[in-house]
Amino acid sequence: MQGNQARGAGRGAARASVLDWLLRLLAGVALVLATASAYSAPKNLLVLGDSLSAEYGLQRGTGWTGLLQQRLQQDKSELRVVNASISGDTTIGGRNRLPALMAQHEPEILVIELGANDALRGLPLKTSQDNLQAMIDLARQQKAKVLLIGMQIPPNYGPDYTRRFAAMYQDLAKANKVALVPFFFEGIAADLSLFQADRIHPNEQAQPRLLDNVWPHLKPLLGKK
């Protein structure tokens, strides 16, 4: 009788030991899988823009966004550039597209390059500003850092509209404390040799300069969380 009890106790202890070992093994596997998933998940930088960022009239990969990916790799950054720019897009188009893009790519940084087509279409500045603000708000809700790219328009739109359009980006950046490229075409706008035949879209030679205008304002965001 006592022998049977001893053997039963031994088997119970063995089963408990095996169960404990299995639980430890499963916990270890789960940890390895979670770690592997964290390392394999890409870190994205989302560019939401119009034709100025969509490589309009350029060979694929030669636009400033393609050059940005190369610069990030040279800078040892793990960020992957997701270029969601569409030629002709406006701030309302970007605002409508952004929720799905944020859900799909979960970017660490959102670069907004929109507004020029709003001005070309004569849309109210208040509408453009509200749309840009909504995009900034959504990015912040999802813990993404924001870089706003500012534009200017020709003076033939009238001095008041021209001034208020440029100020719109500055006001948004200041109010939201987000990074700002003051003028995307700085050092480019007056040089027609840097534009395509339409005199609107920068050519391939201008793309490195556009990146140089963006980079000093983007780089401080790369090392911050």
PDB file of C-alpha atoms in Angstrom:
ATOM      1  CA  MET A   1       0.000   0.000   0.000  1.00  0.00           C
ATOM      2  CA  GLN A   2       2.697   2.393   0.980  1.00  0.00           C
ATOM      3  CA  GLY A   3       4.647   1.428  -2.171  1.00  0.00           C
ATOM      4  CA  ASN A   4       1.668   2.268  -4.376  1.00  0.00           C
ATOM      5  CA  GLN A   5       1.286   5.635  -2.660  1.00  0.00           C
ATOM      6  CA  ALA A   6       4.964   6.361  -3.179  1.00  0.00           C
ATOM      7  CA  ARG A   7       4.784   5.430  -6.850  1.00  0.00           C
ATOM      8  CA  GLY A   8       1.670   7.611  -7.296  1.00  0.00           C
ATOM      9  CA  ALA A   9       3.348  10.535  -5.617  1.00  0.00           C
ATOM     10  CA  GLY A  10       6.377  10.059  -7.846  1.00  0.00           C
ATOM     11  CA  ARG A  11       4.284  10.039 -11.000  1.00  0.00           C
ATOM     12  CA  GLY A  12       2.444  13.178  -9.830  1.00  0.00           C
ATOM     13  CA  ALA A  13       5.706  14.976  -9.215  1.00  0.00           C
ATOM     14  CA  ALA A  14       6.987  13.914 -12.635  1.00  0.00           C
ATOM     15  CA  ARG A  15       3.860  15.188 -14.351  1.00  0.00           C
ATOM     16  CA  ALA A  16       4.125  18.488 -12.502  1.00  0.00           C
ATOM     17  CA  SER A  17       7.755  18.777 -13.527  1.00  0.00           C
ATOM     18  CA  VAL A  18       6.929  18.085 -17.193  1.00  0.00           C
ATOM     19  CA  LEU A  19       4.053  20.571 -17.106  1.00  0.00           C
ATOM     20  CA  ASP A  20       6.292  23.222 -15.580  1.00  0.00           C
ATOM     21  CA  TRP A  21       8.911  22.552 -18.267  1.00  0.00           C
ATOM     22  CA  LEU A  22       6.305  22.865 -21.030  1.00  0.00           C
ATOM     23  CA  LEU A  23       5.006  26.136 -19.624  1.00  0.00           C
ATOM     24  CA  ARG A  24       8.526  27.541 -19.473  1.00  0.00           C
ATOM     25  CA  LEU A  25       9.172  26.378 -23.037  1.00  0.00           C
ATOM     26  CA  LEU A  26       5.990  27.997 -24.333  1.00  0.00           C
ATOM     27  CA  ALA A  27       6.819  31.237 -22.537  1.00  0.00           C
ATOM     28  CA  GLY A  28      10.264  31.220 -24.111  1.00  0.00           C
ATOM     29  CA  VAL A  29       8.859  30.605 -27.590  1.00  0.00           C
ATOM     30  CA  ALA A  30       6.351  33.428 -27.145  1.00  0.00           C
ATOM     31  CA  LEU A  31       9.133  35.787 -26.095  1.00  0.00           C
ATOM     32  CA  VAL A  32      11.251  34.840 -29.105  1.00  0.00           C
ATOM     33  CA  LEU A  33       8.323  35.342 -31.486  1.00  0.00           C
ATOM     34  CA  ALA A  34       7.440  38.700 -29.960  1.00  0.00           C
ATOM     35  CA  THR A  35      11.043  39.860 -30.189  1.00  0.00           C
ATOM     36  CA  ALA A  36      11.343  38.692 -33.787  1.00  0.00           C
ATOM     37  CA  SER A  37       8.125  40.483 -34.682  1.00  0.00           C
ATOM     38  CA  ALA A  38       9.353  43.708 -33.109  1.00  0.00           C
ATOM     39  CA  TYR A  39      12.607  43.552 -35.024  1.00  0.00           C
ATOM     40  CA  SER A  40      11.028  42.593 -38.352  1.00  0.00           C
ATOM     41  CA  ALA A  41       8.257  45.210 -38.350  1.00  0.00           C
ATOM     42  CA  PRO A  42       9.304  48.080 -40.635  1.00  0.00           C
ATOM     43  CA  LYS A  43       9.495  51.602 -39.288  1.00  0.00           C
ATOM     44  CA  ASN A  44       7.804  53.864 -41.781  1.00  0.00           C
ATOM     45  CA  LEU A  45       8.069  57.490 -42.790  1.00  0.00           C
ATOM     46  CA  LEU A  46       4.916  58.457 -44.669  1.00  0.00           C
ATOM     47  CA  VAL A  47       5.010  61.241 -47.264  1.00  0.00           C
ATOM     48  CA  LEU A  48       1.571  62.644 -48.058  1.00  0.00           C
ATOM     49  CA  GLY A  49       1.900  65.054 -50.945  1.00  0.00           C
ATOM     50  CA  ASP A  50       0.937  66.119 -54.446  1.00  0.00           C
ATOM     51  CA  SER A  51       2.798  66.072 -57.781  1.00  0.00           C
ATOM     52  CA  LEU A  52       5.790  67.828 -56.209  1.00  0.00           C
ATOM     53  CA  SER A  53       6.434  64.634 -54.243  1.00  0.00           C
ATOM     54  CA  ALA A  54       4.875  62.109 -56.637  1.00  0.00           C
ATOM     55  CA  GLU A  55       7.797  62.212 -59.107  1.00  0.00           C
ATOM     56  CA  TYR A  56       5.655  63.898 -61.750  1.00  0.00           C
ATOM     57  CA  GLY A  57       7.561  63.976 -65.046  1.00  0.00           C
ATOM     58  CA  LEU A  58      10.541  62.168 -63.495  1.00  0.00           C
ATOM     59  CA  GLN A  59      11.982  58.697 -63.738  1.00  0.00           C
ATOM     60  CA  ARG A  60      10.921  56.481 -60.864  1.00  0.00           C
ATOM     61  CA  GLY A  61      13.242  56.802 -57.901  1.00  0.00           C
ATOM     62  CA  THR A  62      14.796  60.122 -58.971  1.00  0.00           C
ATOM     63  CA  GLY A  63      12.418  62.376 -57.041  1.00  0.00           C
ATOM     64  CA  TRP A  64      13.298  63.878 -53.689  1.00  0.00           C
ATOM     65  CA  THR A  65      11.405  61.120 -51.853  1.00  0.00           C
ATOM     66  CA  GLY A  66      13.514  58.453 -53.558  1.00  0.00           C
ATOM     67  CA  LEU A  67      16.647  60.405 -52.715  1.00  0.00           C
ATOM     68  CA  LEU A  68      15.378  60.656 -49.142  1.00  0.00           C
ATOM     69  CA  GLN A  69      15.355  56.864 -48.848  1.00  0.00           C
ATOM     70  CA  GLN A  70      18.979  56.812 -49.962  1.00  0.00           C
ATOM     71  CA  ARG A  71      19.877  59.547 -47.477  1.00  0.00           C
ATOM     72  CA  LEU A  72      18.204  57.662 -44.639  1.00  0.00           C
ATOM     73  CA  GLN A  73      20.168  54.529 -45.477  1.00  0.00           C
ATOM     74  CA  GLN A  74      23.391  56.522 -45.536  1.00  0.00           C
ATOM     75  CA  ASP A  75      22.418  57.934 -42.139  1.00  0.00           C
ATOM     76  CA  LYS A  76      21.982  54.362 -40.799  1.00  0.00           C
ATOM     77  CA  SER A  77      18.274  54.942 -40.245  1.00  0.00           C
ATOM     78  CA  GLU A  78      15.869  51.992 -40.312  1.00  0.00           C
ATOM     79  CA  LEU A  79      13.026  54.144 -41.608  1.00  0.00           C
ATOM     80  CA  ARG A  80      11.364  53.101 -44.846  1.00  0.00           C
ATOM     81  CA  VAL A  81       9.877  55.875 -46.992  1.00  0.00           C
ATOM     82  CA  VAL A  82       6.272  55.219 -47.980  1.00  0.00           C
ATOM     83  CA  ASN A  83       5.407  57.743 -50.671  1.00  0.00           C
ATOM     84  CA  ALA A  84       1.621  58.160 -50.761  1.00  0.00           C
ATOM     85  CA  SER A  85       1.718  61.317 -52.878  1.00  0.00           C
ATOM     86  CA  ILE A  86      -0.752  61.773 -55.748  1.00  0.00           C
ATOM     87  CA  SER A  87      -0.480  64.325 -58.536  1.00  0.00           C
ATOM     88  CA  GLY A  88      -3.194  66.963 -58.265  1.00  0.00           C
ATOM     89  CA  ASP A  89      -4.019  66.169 -54.649  1.00  0.00           C
ATOM     90  CA  THR A  90      -5.372  68.848 -52.339  1.00  0.00           C
ATOM     91  CA  THR A  91      -5.562  69.132 -48.571  1.00  0.00           C
ATOM     92  CA  ILE A  92      -9.075  67.666 -48.544  1.00  0.00           C
ATOM     93  CA  GLY A  93      -7.857  64.726 -50.613  1.00  0.00           C
ATOM     94  CA  GLY A  94      -4.994  64.152 -48.206  1.00  0.00           C
ATOM     95  CA  ARG A  95      -7.291  64.482 -45.222  1.00  0.00           C
ATOM     96  CA  ASN A  96      -9.665  61.882 -46.656  1.00  0.00           C
ATOM     97  CA  ARG A  97      -6.882  59.431 -47.494  1.00  0.00           C
ATOM     98  CA  LEU A  98      -4.858  59.773 -44.316  1.00  0.00           C
ATOM     99  CA  PRO A  99      -6.867  57.602 -41.868  1.00  0.00           C
ATOM    100  CA  ALA A 100      -6.470  54.479 -44.017  1.00  0.00           C
ATOM    101  CA  LEU A 101      -2.802  55.236 -44.665  1.00  0.00           C
ATOM    102  CA  MET A 102      -2.095  55.698 -40.964  1.00  0.00           C
ATOM    103  CA  ALA A 103      -3.850  52.428 -40.136  1.00  0.00           C
ATOM    104  CA  GLN A 104      -1.980  50.535 -42.842  1.00  0.00           C
ATOM    105  CA  HIS A 105       1.534  51.875 -42.362  1.00  0.00           C
ATOM    106  CA  GLU A 106       1.582  53.110 -38.728  1.00  0.00           C
ATOM    107  CA  PRO A 107       4.280  55.683 -39.564  1.00  0.00           C
ATOM    108  CA  GLU A 108       6.696  57.043 -37.019  1.00  0.00           C
ATOM    109  CA  ILE A 109       6.914  60.284 -39.014  1.00  0.00           C
ATOM    110  CA  LEU A 110       4.337  61.945 -41.258  1.00  0.00           C
ATOM    111  CA  VAL A 111       5.570  64.450 -43.847  1.00  0.00           C
ATOM    112  CA  ILE A 112       2.760  66.651 -45.193  1.00  0.00           C
ATOM    113  CA  GLU A 113       3.408  68.386 -48.517  1.00  0.00           C
ATOM    114  CA  LEU A 114       0.008  69.705 -49.559  1.00  0.00           C
ATOM    115  CA  GLY A 115      -1.711  73.011 -50.216  1.00  0.00           C
ATOM    116  CA  ALA A 116      -0.303  74.278 -53.511  1.00  0.00           C
ATOM    117  CA  ASN A 117      -3.203  72.831 -55.514  1.00  0.00           C
ATOM    118  CA  ASP A 118      -5.659  74.397 -53.084  1.00  0.00           C
ATOM    119  CA  ALA A 119      -4.272  77.804 -54.033  1.00  0.00           C
ATOM    120  CA  LEU A 120      -4.317  77.009 -57.760  1.00  0.00           C
ATOM    121  CA  ARG A 121      -8.009  76.141 -57.438  1.00  0.00           C
ATOM    122  CA  GLY A 122      -8.790  79.216 -55.379  1.00  0.00           C
ATOM    123  CA  LEU A 123      -9.965  77.279 -52.335  1.00  0.00           C
ATOM    124  CA  PRO A 124     -10.509  79.302 -49.153  1.00  0.00           C
ATOM    125  CA  LEU A 125      -7.429  79.425 -46.942  1.00  0.00           C
ATOM    126  CA  LYS A 126      -9.554  78.576 -43.905  1.00  0.00           C
ATOM    127  CA  THR A 127     -10.563  75.311 -45.562  1.00  0.00           C
ATOM    128  CA  SER A 128      -6.958  74.417 -46.352  1.00  0.00           C
ATOM    129  CA  GLN A 129      -5.840  75.287 -42.831  1.00  0.00           C
ATOM    130  CA  ASP A 130      -8.614  73.209 -41.252  1.00  0.00           C
ATOM    131  CA  ASN A 131      -7.672  70.222 -43.404  1.00  0.00           C
ATOM    132  CA  LEU A 132      -3.993  70.489 -42.519  1.00  0.00           C
ATOM    133  CA  GLN A 133      -4.889  70.815 -38.840  1.00  0.00           C
ATOM    134  CA  ALA A 134      -7.020  67.671 -39.023  1.00  0.00           C
ATOM    135  CA  MET A 135      -4.098  65.745 -40.518  1.00  0.00           C
ATOM    136  CA  ILE A 136      -1.757  66.965 -37.794  1.00  0.00           C
ATOM    137  CA  ASP A 137      -4.301  65.989 -35.140  1.00  0.00           C
ATOM    138  CA  LEU A 138      -4.689  62.473 -36.539  1.00  0.00           C
ATOM    139  CA  ALA A 139      -0.935  61.947 -36.699  1.00  0.00           C
ATOM    140  CA  ARG A 140      -0.537  63.052 -33.101  1.00  0.00           C
ATOM    141  CA  GLN A 141      -3.354  60.805 -31.929  1.00  0.00           C
ATOM    142  CA  GLN A 142      -1.366  57.902 -33.335  1.00  0.00           C
ATOM    143  CA  LYS A 143       1.931  59.116 -31.825  1.00  0.00           C
ATOM    144  CA  ALA A 144       3.515  60.036 -35.167  1.00  0.00           C
ATOM    145  CA  LYS A 145       5.848  63.008 -35.449  1.00  0.00           C
ATOM    146  CA  VAL A 146       4.963  65.589 -38.092  1.00  0.00           C
ATOM    147  CA  LEU A 147       6.982  67.574 -40.608  1.00  0.00           C
ATOM    148  CA  LEU A 148       5.003  70.226 -42.459  1.00  0.00           C
ATOM    149  CA  ILE A 149       6.389  71.423 -45.791  1.00  0.00           C
ATOM    150  CA  GLY A 150       5.523  75.031 -46.503  1.00  0.00           C
ATOM    151  CA  MET A 151       4.877  76.499 -49.925  1.00  0.00           C
ATOM    152  CA  GLN A 152       4.534  79.964 -51.406  1.00  0.00           C
ATOM    153  CA  ILE A 153       2.545  81.119 -54.415  1.00  0.00           C
ATOM    154  CA  PRO A 154       3.258  83.705 -57.134  1.00  0.00           C
ATOM    155  CA  PRO A 155       2.383  87.335 -56.350  1.00  0.00           C
ATOM    156  CA  ASN A 156      -0.184  87.463 -59.158  1.00  0.00           C
ATOM    157  CA  TYR A 157      -2.651  85.938 -56.708  1.00  0.00           C
ATOM    158  CA  GLY A 158      -2.596  89.248 -54.879  1.00  0.00           C
ATOM    159  CA  PRO A 159      -0.306  90.395 -52.064  1.00  0.00           C
ATOM    160  CA  ASP A 160      -2.794  89.677 -49.281  1.00  0.00           C
ATOM    161  CA  TYR A 161      -3.591  86.123 -50.384  1.00  0.00           C
ATOM    162  CA  THR A 162       0.079  85.426 -51.081  1.00  0.00           C
ATOM    163  CA  ARG A 163       1.091  86.609 -47.617  1.00  0.00           C
ATOM    164  CA  ARG A 164      -1.657  84.730 -45.799  1.00  0.00           C
ATOM    165  CA  PHE A 165      -0.963  81.534 -47.737  1.00  0.00           C
ATOM    166  CA  ALA A 166       2.693  81.489 -46.662  1.00  0.00           C
ATOM    167  CA  ALA A 167       1.726  82.411 -43.097  1.00  0.00           C
ATOM    168  CA  MET A 168      -0.727  79.497 -42.928  1.00  0.00           C
ATOM    169  CA  TYR A 169       2.093  76.954 -42.658  1.00  0.00           C
ATOM    170  CA  GLN A 170       4.021  79.028 -40.140  1.00  0.00           C
ATOM    171  CA  ASP A 171       0.936  79.498 -37.976  1.00  0.00           C
ATOM    172  CA  LEU A 172       0.119  75.782 -38.013  1.00  0.00           C
ATOM    173  CA  ALA A 173       3.673  74.787 -37.154  1.00  0.00           C
ATOM    174  CA  LYS A 174       3.844  77.277 -34.299  1.00  0.00           C
ATOM    175  CA  ALA A 175       0.427  76.424 -32.864  1.00  0.00           C
ATOM    176  CA  ASN A 176       1.084  72.684 -32.959  1.00  0.00           C
ATOM    177  CA  LYS A 177       4.818  72.796 -32.228  1.00  0.00           C
ATOM    178  CA  VAL A 178       5.625  70.651 -35.264  1.00  0.00           C
ATOM    179  CA  ALA A 179       8.651  70.824 -37.542  1.00  0.00           C
ATOM    180  CA  LEU A 180       8.388  73.072 -40.591  1.00  0.00           C
ATOM    181  CA  VAL A 181      10.184  73.461 -43.895  1.00  0.00           C
ATOM    182  CA  PRO A 182       9.514  77.200 -44.354  1.00  0.00           C
ATOM    183  CA  PHE A 183       9.650  77.156 -48.174  1.00  0.00           C
ATOM    184  CA  PHE A 184      10.005  73.958 -50.179  1.00  0.00           C
ATOM    185  CA  PHE A 185      11.355  75.800 -53.248  1.00  0.00           C
ATOM    186  CA  GLU A 186      13.965  77.848 -51.389  1.00  0.00           C
ATOM    187  CA  GLY A 187      16.876  78.526 -53.750  1.00  0.00           C
ATOM    188  CA  ILE A 188      14.980  76.948 -56.646  1.00  0.00           C
ATOM    189  CA  ALA A 189      11.948  79.095 -57.428  1.00  0.00           C
ATOM    190  CA  ALA A 190      13.827  81.807 -59.365  1.00  0.00           C
ATOM    191  CA  ASP A 191      15.913  79.439 -61.514  1.00  0.00           C
ATOM    192  CA  LEU A 192      13.912  78.304 -64.547  1.00  0.00           C
ATOM    193  CA  SER A 193      16.660  75.857 -65.515  1.00  0.00           C
ATOM    194  CA  LEU A 194      15.554  73.758 -62.538  1.00  0.00           C
ATOM    195  CA  PHE A 195      11.983  73.367 -63.789  1.00  0.00           C
ATOM    196  CA  GLN A 196      10.282  71.194 -66.348  1.00  0.00           C
ATOM    197  CA  ALA A 197       8.765  72.747 -69.471  1.00  0.00           C
ATOM    198  CA  ASP A 198       5.561  73.620 -67.592  1.00  0.00           C
ATOM    199  CA  ARG A 199       7.569  75.917 -65.266  1.00  0.00           C
ATOM    200  CA  ILE A 200       5.648  74.451 -62.334  1.00  0.00           C
ATOM    201  CA  HIS A 201       7.311  71.146 -61.514  1.00  0.00           C
ATOM    202  CA  PRO A 202      11.003  70.938 -60.579  1.00  0.00           C
ATOM    203  CA  ASN A 203      13.085  68.756 -62.877  1.00  0.00           C
ATOM    204  CA  GLU A 204      15.461  65.963 -61.952  1.00  0.00           C
ATOM    205  CA  GLN A 205      18.359  68.350 -61.351  1.00  0.00           C
ATOM    206  CA  ALA A 206      16.300  70.177 -58.726  1.00  0.00           C
ATOM    207  CA  GLN A 207      15.424  67.103 -56.665  1.00  0.00           C
ATOM    208  CA  PRO A 208      18.645  67.000 -54.586  1.00  0.00           C
ATOM    209  CA  ARG A 209      18.065  70.650 -53.694  1.00  0.00           C
ATOM    210  CA  LEU A 210      14.522  69.922 -52.598  1.00  0.00           C
ATOM    211  CA  LEU A 211      15.856  67.171 -50.355  1.00  0.00           C
ATOM    212  CA  ASP A 212      18.478  69.551 -48.992  1.00  0.00           C
ATOM    213  CA  ASN A 213      15.664  71.949 -48.085  1.00  0.00           C
ATOM    214  CA  VAL A 214      13.809  69.197 -46.239  1.00  0.00           C
ATOM    215  CA  TRP A 215      16.652  67.328 -44.545  1.00  0.00           C
ATOM    216  CA  PRO A 216      17.732  69.871 -41.880  1.00  0.00           C
ATOM    217  CA  HIS A 217      14.170  69.975 -40.546  1.00  0.00           C
ATOM    218  CA  LEU A 218      13.594  66.231 -40.798  1.00  0.00           C
ATOM    219  CA  LYS A 219      16.827  64.963 -39.299  1.00  0.00           C
ATOM    220  CA  PRO A 220      16.110  66.191 -35.733  1.00  0.00           C
ATOM    221  CA  LEU A 221      12.982  64.018 -35.757  1.00  0.00           C
ATOM    222  CA  LEU A 222      14.879  60.827 -36.529  1.00  0.00           C
ATOM    223  CA  GLY A 223      16.487  60.403 -33.136  1.00  0.00           C
ATOM    224  CA  LYS A 224      13.550  61.454 -31.013  1.00  0.00           C
ATOM    225  CA  LYS A 225      10.711  59.306 -29.809  1.00  0.00           C
TER     226      LYS A 225
END
